[in-house]
Backbone as a ProteinNet text record, in pm:
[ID]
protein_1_A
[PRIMARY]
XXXXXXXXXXXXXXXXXXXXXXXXXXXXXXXXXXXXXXXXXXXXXXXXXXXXXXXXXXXXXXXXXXXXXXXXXXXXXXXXXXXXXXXXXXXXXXXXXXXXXXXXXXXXXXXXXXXXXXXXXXXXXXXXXXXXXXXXXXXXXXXXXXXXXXXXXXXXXXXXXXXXXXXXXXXXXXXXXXXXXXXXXXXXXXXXXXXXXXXXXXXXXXXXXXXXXXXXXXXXXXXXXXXXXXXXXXXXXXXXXXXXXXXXXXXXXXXXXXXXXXX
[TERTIARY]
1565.8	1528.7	1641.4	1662.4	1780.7	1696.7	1810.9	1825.3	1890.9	1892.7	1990.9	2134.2	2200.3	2353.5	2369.5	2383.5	2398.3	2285.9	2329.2	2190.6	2141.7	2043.9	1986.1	1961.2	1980.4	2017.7	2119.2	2278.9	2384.2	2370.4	2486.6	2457.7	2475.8	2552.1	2631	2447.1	2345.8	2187.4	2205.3	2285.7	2301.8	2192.3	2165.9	2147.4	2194.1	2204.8	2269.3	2293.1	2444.6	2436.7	2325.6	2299.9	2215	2028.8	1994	1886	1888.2	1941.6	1992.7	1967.1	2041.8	2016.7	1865.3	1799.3	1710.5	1532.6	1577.3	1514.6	1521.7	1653.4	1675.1	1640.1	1600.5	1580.8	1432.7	1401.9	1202.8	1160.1	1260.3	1191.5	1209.1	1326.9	1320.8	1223.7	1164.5	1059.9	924.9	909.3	816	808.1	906.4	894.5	870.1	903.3	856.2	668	675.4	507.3	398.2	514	382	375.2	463.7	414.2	286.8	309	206.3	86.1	31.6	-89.1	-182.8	-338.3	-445.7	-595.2	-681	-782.8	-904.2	-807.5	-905	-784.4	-815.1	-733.5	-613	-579.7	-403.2	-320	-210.3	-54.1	79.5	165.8	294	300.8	463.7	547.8	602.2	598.6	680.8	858	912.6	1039.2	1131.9	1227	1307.3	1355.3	1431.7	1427	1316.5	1209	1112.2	1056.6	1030.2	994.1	1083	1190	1267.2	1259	1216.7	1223.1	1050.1	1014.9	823.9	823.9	942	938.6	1027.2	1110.6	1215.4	1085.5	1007.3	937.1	826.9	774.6	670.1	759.9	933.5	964.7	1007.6	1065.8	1130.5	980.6	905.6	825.2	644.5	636	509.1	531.8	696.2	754.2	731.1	754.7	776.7	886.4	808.8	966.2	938	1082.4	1115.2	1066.2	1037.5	998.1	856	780.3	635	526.4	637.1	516.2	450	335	309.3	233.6	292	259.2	138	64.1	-35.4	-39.5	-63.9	-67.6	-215.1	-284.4	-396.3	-402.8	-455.1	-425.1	-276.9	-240.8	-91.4	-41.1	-92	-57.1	75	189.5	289.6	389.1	326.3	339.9	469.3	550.1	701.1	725.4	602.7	665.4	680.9	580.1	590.3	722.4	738.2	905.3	1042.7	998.3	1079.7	1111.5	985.6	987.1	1047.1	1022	1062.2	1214.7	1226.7	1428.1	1512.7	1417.1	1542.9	1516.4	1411.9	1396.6	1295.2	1229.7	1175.1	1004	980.4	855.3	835.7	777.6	761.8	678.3	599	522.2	434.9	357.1	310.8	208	78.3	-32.1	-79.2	-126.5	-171.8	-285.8	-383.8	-512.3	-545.9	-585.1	-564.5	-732.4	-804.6	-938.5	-935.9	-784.5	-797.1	-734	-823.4	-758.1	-640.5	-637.3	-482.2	-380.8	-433.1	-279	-251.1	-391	-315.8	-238.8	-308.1	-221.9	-88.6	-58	84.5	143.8	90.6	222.1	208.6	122.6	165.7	284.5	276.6	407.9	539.9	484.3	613.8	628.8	593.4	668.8	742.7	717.2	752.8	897.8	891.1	1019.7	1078.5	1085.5	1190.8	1260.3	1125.4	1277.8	1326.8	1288.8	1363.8	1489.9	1497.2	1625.3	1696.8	1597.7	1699.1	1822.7	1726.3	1859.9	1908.7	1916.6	2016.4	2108.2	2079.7	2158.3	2258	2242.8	2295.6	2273.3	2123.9	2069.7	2006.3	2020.3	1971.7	1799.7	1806.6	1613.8	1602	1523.8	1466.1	1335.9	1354	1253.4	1106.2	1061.1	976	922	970.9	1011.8	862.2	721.1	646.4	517.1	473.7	342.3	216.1	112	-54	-73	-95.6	-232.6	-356.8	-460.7	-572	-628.5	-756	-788.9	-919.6	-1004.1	-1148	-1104.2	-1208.5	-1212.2	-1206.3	-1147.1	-1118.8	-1208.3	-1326.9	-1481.5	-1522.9	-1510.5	-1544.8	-1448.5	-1315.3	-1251.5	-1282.1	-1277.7	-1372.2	-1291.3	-1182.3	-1087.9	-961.7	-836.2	-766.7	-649.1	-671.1	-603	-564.5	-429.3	-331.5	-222.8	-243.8	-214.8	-185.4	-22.1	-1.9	1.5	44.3	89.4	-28	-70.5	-99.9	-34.4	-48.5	35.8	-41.4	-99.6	-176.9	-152.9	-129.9	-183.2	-280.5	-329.4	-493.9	-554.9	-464.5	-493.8	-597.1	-726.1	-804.7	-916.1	-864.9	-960.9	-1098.1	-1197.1	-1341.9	-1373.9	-1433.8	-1447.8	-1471.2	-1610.2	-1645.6	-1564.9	-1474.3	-1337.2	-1213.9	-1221.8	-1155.8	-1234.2	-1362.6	-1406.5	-1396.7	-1446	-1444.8	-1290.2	-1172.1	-1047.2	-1062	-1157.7	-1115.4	-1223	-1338.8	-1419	-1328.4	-1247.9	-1161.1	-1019.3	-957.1	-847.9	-925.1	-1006.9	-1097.9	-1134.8	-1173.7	-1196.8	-1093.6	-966.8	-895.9	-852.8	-822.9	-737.3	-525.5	-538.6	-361.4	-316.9	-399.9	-376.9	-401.1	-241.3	-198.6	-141.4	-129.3	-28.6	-70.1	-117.2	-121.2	-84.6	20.7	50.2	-7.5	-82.9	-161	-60.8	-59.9	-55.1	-132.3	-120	-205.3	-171.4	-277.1	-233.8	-249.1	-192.6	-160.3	-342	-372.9	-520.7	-503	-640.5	-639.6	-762.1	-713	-756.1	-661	-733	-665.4	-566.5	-682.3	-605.3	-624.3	-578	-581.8	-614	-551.9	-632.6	-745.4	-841.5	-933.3	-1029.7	-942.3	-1027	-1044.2	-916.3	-977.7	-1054.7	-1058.1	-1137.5	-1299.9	-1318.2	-1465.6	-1520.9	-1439.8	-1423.6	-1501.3	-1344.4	-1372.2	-1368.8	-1388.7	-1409.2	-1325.8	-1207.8	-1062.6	-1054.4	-1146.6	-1085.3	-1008.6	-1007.9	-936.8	-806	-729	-589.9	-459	-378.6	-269.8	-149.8	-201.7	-75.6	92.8	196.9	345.9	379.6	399.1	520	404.7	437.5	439.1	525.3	519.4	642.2	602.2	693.2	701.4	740.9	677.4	709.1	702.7	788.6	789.8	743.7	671.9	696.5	809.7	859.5	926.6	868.2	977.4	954.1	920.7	803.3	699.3	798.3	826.9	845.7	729.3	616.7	505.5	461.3	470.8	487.4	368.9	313.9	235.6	329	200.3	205.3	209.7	285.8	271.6	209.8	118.2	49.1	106.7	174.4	173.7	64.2	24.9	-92.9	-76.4	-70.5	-102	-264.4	-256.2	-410.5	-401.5	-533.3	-422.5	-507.3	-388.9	-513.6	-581	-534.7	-554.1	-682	-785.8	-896.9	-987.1	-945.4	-1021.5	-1137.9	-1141.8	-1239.3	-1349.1	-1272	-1460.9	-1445.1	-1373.5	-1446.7	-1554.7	-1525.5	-1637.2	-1751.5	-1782.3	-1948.9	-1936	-1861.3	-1914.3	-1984.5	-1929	-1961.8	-2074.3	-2185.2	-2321.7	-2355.3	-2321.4	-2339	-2262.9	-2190.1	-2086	-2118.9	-2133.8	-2201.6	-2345.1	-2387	-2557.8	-2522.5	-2389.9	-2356.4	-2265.6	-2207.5	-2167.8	-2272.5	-2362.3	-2444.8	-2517.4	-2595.6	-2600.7	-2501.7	-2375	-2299.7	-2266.9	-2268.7	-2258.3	-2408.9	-2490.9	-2630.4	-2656.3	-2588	-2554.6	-2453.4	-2343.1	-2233	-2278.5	-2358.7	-2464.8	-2555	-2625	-2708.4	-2592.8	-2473.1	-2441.8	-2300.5	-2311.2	-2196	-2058.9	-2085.4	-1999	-1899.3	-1889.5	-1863.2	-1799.6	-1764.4	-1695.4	-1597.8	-1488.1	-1406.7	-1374.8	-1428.1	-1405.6	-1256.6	-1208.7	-1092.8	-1076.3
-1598	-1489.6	-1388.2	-1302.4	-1235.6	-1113.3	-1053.6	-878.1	-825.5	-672.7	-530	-643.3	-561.4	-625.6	-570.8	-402.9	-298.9	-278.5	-203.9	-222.8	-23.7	9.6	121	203.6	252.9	359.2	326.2	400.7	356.7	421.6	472.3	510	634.3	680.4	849.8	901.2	835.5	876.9	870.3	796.5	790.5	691.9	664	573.9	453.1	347.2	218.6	273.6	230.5	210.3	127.5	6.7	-56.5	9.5	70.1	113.6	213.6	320.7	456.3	420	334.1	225.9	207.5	123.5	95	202.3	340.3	451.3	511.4	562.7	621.8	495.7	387.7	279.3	354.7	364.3	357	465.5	571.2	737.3	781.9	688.6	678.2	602.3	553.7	461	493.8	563.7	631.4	770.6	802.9	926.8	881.8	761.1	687.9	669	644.1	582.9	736.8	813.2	975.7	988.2	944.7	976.3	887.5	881.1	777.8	797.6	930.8	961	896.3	854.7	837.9	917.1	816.2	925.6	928.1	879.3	870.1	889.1	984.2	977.7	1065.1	1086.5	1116	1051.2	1126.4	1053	1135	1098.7	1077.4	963.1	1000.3	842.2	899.3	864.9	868.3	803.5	929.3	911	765.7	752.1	573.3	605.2	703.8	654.8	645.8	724.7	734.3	519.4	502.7	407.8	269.9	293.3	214.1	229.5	326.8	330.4	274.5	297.7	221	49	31.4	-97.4	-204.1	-112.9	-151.5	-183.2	-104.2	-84.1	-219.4	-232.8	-343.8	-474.2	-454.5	-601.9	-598.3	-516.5	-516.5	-535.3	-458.1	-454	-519.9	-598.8	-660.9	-791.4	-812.3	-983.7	-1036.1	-881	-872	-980.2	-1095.7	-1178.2	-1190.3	-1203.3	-1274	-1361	-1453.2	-1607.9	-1653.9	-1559.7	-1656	-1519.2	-1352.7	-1249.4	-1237.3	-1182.3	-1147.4	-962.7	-910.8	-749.7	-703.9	-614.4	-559.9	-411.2	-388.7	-208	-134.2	-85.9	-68.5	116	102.3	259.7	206.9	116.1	118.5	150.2	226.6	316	221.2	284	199.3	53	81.6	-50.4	-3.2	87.7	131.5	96.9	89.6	34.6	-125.7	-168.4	-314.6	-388.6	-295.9	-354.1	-341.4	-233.2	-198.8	-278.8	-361.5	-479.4	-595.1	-582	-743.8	-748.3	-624.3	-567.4	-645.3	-582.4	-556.6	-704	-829.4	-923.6	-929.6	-850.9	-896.1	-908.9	-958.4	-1041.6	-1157.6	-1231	-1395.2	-1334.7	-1227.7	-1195.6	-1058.7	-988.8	-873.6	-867.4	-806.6	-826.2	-640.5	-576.4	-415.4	-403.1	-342	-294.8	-194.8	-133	-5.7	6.8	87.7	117.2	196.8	271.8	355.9	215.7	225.3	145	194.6	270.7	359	331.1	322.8	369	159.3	76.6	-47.1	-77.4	-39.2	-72.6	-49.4	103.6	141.6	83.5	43	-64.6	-213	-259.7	-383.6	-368.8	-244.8	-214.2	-181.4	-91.6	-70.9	-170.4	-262.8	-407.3	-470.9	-485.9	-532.5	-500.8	-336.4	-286.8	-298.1	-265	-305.3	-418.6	-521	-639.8	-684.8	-619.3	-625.8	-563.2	-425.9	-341	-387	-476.8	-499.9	-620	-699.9	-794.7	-773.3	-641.9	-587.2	-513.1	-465.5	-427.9	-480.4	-655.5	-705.7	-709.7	-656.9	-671.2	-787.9	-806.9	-908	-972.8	-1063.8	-1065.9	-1199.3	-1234	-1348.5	-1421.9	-1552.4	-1589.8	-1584.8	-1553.9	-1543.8	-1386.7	-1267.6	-1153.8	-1132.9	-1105.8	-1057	-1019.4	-935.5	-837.1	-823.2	-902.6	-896.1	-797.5	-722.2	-622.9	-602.3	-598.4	-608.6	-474	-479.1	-363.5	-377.4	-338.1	-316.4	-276.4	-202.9	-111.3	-186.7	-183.1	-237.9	-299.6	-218.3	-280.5	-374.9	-413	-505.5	-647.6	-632	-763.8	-844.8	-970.4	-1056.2	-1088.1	-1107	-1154.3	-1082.1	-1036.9	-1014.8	-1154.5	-1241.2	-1355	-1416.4	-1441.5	-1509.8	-1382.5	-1255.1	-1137.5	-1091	-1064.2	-1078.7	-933	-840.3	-741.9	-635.3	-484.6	-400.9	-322.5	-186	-70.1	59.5	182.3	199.1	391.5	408.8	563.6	649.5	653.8	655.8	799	909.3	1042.6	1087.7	1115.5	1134.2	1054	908.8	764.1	787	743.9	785.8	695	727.3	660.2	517.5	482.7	389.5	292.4	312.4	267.9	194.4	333	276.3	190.9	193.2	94.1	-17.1	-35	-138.1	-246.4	-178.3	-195.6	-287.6	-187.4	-218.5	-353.7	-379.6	-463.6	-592.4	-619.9	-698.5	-740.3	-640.9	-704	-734.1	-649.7	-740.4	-893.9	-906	-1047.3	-1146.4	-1091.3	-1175.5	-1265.4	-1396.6	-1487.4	-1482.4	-1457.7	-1371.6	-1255.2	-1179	-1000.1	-974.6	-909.8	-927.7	-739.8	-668.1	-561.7	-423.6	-348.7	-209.5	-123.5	-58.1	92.2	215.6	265	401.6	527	588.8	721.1	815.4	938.3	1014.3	1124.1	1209.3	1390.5	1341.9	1403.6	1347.5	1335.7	1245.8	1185.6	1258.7	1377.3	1468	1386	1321.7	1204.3	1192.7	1136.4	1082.7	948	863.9	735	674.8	689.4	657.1	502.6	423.1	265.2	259.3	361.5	352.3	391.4	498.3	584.1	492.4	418.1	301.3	173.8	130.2	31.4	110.4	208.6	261.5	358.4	405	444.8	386.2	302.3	225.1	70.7	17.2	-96.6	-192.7	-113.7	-253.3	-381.7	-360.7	-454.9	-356	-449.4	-403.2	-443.3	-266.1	-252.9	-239.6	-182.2	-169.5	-37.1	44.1	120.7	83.9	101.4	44.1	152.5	269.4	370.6	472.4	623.1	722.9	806.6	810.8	875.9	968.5	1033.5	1145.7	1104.7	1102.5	1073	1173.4	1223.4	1311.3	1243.2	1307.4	1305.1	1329.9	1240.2	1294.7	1385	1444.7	1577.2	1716.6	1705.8	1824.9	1817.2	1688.6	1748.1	1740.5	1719.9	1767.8	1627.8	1653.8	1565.4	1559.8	1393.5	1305.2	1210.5	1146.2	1079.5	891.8	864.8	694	612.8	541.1	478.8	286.3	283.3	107.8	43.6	-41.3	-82.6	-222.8	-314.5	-457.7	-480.8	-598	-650.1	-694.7	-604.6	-676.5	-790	-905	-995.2	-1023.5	-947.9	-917.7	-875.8	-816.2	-801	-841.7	-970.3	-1046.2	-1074.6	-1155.4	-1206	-1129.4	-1018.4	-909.3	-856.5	-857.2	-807.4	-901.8	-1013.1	-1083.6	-1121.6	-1067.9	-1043.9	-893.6	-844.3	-699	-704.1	-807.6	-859.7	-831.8	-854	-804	-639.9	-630	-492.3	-368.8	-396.1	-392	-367.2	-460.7	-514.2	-427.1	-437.6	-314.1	-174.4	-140.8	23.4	14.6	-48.5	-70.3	-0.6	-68.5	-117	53.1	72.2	219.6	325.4	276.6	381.9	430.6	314.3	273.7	353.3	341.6	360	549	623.2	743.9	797.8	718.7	744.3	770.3	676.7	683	814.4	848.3	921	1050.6	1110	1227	1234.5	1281.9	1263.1	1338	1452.8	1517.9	1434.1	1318.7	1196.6	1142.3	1155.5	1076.5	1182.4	1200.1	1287.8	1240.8	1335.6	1318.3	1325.5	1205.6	1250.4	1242.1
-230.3	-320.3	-327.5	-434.4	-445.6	-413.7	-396.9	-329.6	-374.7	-366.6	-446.1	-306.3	-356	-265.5	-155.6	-184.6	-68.6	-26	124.9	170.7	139	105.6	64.8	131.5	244.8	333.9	367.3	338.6	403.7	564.9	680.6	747.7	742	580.8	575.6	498.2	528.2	447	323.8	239.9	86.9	16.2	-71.1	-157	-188.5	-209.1	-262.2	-433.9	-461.1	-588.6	-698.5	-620.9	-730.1	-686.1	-586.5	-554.7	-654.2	-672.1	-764.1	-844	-916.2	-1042	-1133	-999.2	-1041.4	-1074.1	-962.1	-955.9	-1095.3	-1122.6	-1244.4	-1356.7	-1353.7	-1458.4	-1458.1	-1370.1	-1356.4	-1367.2	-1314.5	-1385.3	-1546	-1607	-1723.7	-1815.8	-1766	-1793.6	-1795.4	-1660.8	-1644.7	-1748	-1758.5	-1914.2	-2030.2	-2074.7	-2170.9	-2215.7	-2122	-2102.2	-2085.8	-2075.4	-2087	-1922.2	-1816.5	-1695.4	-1618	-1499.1	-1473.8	-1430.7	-1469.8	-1480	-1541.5	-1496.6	-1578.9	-1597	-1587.9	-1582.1	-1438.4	-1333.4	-1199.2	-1109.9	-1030.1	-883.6	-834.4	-773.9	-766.9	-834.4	-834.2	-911.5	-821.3	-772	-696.2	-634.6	-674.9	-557.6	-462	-331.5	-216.8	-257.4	-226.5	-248.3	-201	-261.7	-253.7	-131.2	-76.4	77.5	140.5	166.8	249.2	219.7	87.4	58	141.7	111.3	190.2	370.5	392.1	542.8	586.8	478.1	521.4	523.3	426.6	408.3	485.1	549.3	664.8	810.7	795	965.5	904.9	784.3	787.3	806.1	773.8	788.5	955.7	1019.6	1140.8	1219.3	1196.3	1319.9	1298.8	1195.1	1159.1	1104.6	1065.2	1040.2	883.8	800.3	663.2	623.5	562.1	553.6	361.9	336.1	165.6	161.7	226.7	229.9	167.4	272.6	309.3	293	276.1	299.4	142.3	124.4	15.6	86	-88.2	-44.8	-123.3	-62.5	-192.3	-188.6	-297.3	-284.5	-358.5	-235.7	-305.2	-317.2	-478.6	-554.4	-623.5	-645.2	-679.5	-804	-907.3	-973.2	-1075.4	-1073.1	-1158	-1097.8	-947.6	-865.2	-839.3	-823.1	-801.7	-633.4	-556.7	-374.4	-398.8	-514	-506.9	-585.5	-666.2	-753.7	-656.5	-558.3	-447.1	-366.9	-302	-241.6	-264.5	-448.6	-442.6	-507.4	-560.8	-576.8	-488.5	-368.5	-176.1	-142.4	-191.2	-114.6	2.9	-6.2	133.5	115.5	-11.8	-27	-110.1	-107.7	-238.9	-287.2	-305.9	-372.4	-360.9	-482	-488	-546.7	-497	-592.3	-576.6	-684.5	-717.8	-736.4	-678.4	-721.7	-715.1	-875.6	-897.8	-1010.6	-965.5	-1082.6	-1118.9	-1176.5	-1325.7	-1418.9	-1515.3	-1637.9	-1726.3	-1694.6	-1785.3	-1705.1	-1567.6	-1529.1	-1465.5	-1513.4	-1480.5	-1662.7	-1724.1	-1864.6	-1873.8	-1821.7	-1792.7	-1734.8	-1599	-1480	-1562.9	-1602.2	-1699	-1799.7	-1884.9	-1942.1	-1859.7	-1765.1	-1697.2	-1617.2	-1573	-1504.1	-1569.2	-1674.3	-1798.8	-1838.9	-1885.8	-1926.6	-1852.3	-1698.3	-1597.6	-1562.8	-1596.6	-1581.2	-1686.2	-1802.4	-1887.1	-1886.8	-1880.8	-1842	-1723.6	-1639.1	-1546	-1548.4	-1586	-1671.7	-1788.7	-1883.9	-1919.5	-1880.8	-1750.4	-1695.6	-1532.9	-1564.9	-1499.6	-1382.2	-1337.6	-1189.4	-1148.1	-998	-979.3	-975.2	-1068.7	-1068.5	-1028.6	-971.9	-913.6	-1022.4	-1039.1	-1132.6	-1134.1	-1006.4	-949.2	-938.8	-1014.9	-980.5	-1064	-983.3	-1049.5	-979.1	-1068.4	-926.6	-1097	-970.7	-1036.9	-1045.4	-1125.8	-1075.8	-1132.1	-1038.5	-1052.8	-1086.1	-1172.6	-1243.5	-1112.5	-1112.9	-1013.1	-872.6	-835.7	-700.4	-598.8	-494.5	-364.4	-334.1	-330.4	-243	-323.5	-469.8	-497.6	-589.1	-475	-420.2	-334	-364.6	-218.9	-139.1	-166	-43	-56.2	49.3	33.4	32.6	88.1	124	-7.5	-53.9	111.5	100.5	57.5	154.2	271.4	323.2	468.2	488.6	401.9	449	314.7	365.6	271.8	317.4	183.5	170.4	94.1	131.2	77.2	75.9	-46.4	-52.7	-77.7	6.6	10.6	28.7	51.5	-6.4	-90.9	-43.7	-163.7	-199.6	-170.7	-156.4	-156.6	-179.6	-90.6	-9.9	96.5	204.6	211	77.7	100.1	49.3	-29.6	-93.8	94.3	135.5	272.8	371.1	345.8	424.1	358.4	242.1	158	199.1	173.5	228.6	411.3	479.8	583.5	649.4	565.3	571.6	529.5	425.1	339.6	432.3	484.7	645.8	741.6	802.3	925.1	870.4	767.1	768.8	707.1	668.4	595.3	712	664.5	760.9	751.6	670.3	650.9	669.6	612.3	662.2	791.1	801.6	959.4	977.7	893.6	930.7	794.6	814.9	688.5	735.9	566.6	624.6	521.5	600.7	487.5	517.3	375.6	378.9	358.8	432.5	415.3	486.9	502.5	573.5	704.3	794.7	926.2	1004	1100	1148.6	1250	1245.5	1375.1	1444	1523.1	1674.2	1739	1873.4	1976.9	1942	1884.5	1849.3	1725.7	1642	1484.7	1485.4	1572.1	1578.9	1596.1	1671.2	1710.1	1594.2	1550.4	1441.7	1357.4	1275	1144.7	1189.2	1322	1338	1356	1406.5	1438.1	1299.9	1223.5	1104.7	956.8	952.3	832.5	827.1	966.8	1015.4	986.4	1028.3	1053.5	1127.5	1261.2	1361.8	1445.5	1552.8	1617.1	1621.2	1563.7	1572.9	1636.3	1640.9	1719.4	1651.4	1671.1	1578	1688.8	1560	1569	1532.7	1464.3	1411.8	1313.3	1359.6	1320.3	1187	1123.6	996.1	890.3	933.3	797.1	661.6	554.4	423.6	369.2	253.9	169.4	17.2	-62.1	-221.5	-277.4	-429.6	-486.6	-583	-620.2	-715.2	-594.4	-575.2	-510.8	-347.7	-291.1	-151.3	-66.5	-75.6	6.5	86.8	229.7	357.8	345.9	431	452.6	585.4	611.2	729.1	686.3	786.5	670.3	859.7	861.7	987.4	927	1065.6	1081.7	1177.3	1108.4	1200	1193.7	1283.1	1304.2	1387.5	1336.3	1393.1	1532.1	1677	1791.7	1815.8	1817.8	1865.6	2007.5	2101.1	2264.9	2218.9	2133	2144.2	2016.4	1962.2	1849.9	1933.1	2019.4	2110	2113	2178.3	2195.6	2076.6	1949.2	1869.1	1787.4	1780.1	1742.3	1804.6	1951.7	2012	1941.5	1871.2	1875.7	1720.4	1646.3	1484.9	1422.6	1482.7	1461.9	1430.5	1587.3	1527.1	1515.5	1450.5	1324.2	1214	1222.5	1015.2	1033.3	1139.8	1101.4	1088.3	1170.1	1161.2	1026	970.8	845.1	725.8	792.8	679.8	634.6	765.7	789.5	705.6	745.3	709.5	546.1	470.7	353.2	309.3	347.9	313.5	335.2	403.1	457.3	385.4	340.2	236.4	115.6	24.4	-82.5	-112.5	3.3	-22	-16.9	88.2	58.8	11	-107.7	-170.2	-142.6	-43	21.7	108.4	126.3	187.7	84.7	-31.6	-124.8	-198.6	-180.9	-158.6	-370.2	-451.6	-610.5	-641.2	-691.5	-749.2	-904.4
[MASK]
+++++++++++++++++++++++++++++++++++++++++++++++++++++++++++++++++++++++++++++++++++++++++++++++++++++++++++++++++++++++++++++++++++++++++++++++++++++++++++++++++++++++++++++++++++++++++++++++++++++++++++++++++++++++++++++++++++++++++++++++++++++++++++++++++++++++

């Protein structure tokens, strides 16, 4: 699979020429299309370094490979972490699920125009260079598989949306590794928190990070999490009841809506 050439954090903290490139291809693009606003949710991108340094830690430290990984981005908006991904090489594939309908119409166009501009502008594209995205809400995807890796900006999300998410990796047989953003998790142990939470499984957090927005500047927290498997075992005597405090919880979520954070 092909890749930008240079590598995108030099060591003087610069940019890659062809990374630059392809940023200014997509913010121009993104002005085209009216901005990538729609009519549900938040809208910002986490800046191309920060992006690049989230996507460096899912390949170094969760076994993000070009080969065999596939990426998904849920909330993924104009899909700009997933074009990122598959620019630099380091996924066979990208799938987006996003339930504003405006803003999946837009990333269908804007996927579009980009690799178009991009092989007008003599960048490297791979034939294979292409990302699904799915229009409907998380919770009602049935499988995440054959999904190895998620990526998720989830700021805002409503809960049952993150459980929904986290019901969908606990049971996938490929999804092995997610990284959420969000305002920093006041707990002890944030693994603990999304598995007892929003019912991950039991996790393993890998890396802590500061992400900034572009434009605004305004810091967030980015969480690596792998699945540990040192405690698959007892989590499946724990399976039962699980799925009953689930069930509960969902049913408690419903009734108070103060629990579903409106975006």
């Amino acid at each position: 699979m092909s890749r930008l050439s240079t590598p995108v954090c030099p060591a003087n903290g610069g940019e890659s020429t062809e990374l630059s490139q392809l940023y200014r291809l997509m913010n121009g693009l993104e002005n085209c299309l009216g901005g990538g606003e729609g009519c549900v949710g938040l809208y910002g991108s986490i800046s191309p370094r920060n992006t690049e340094l989230m996507l460096r830690s899912l390949e170094k430290l969760t076994g993000m490979s070009g080969s065999e990984s596939v990426l998904m981005d849920v909330g993924s908006g104009l899909c700009r972490p997933l074009i990122h991904a598959l620019a630099t090489g380091r996924v066979a594939a990208c799938r987006g699920v996003e339930v504003d309908r405006v803003k999946c119409q837009k990333a269908e166009a804007f996927i579009e125009l980009t690799k178009k501009r991009m092989r007008a502008k003599g960048m490297k594209l791979s034939s294979d260079f292409n990302v699904e995205v799915v229009n409907e809400p998380i919770e009602l995807v049935t499988s995440l598989d054959p999904v190895s890796h998620v990526y998720s900006f989830w700021e805002g999300v409503p809960v049952v949306a993150r459980a929904g998410l986290g019901k969908l990796f606990r049971e996938s047989t490929t999804a092995r590794a997610i990284c959420v953003v969000q305002r920093a998790m006041r707990c002890a142990s944030p693994a603990e928190f999304m598995s007892g939470e929003y019912g991950f499984g039991p996790l393993r957090l890998l890396e802590t990070r500061k992400v900034t927005m572009s434009g605004s500047g305004r810091s967030f927290q980015a969480y690596v999490f792998v699945k540990d498997a040192s405690r698959e075992s007892g989590k499946r005597k724990q399976d039962t009841s699980i799925q009953q405090s689930f069930k509960a919880k969902r049913r408690r979520w419903g009734a108070c809506p103060e629990h579903a954070v409106k975006l």
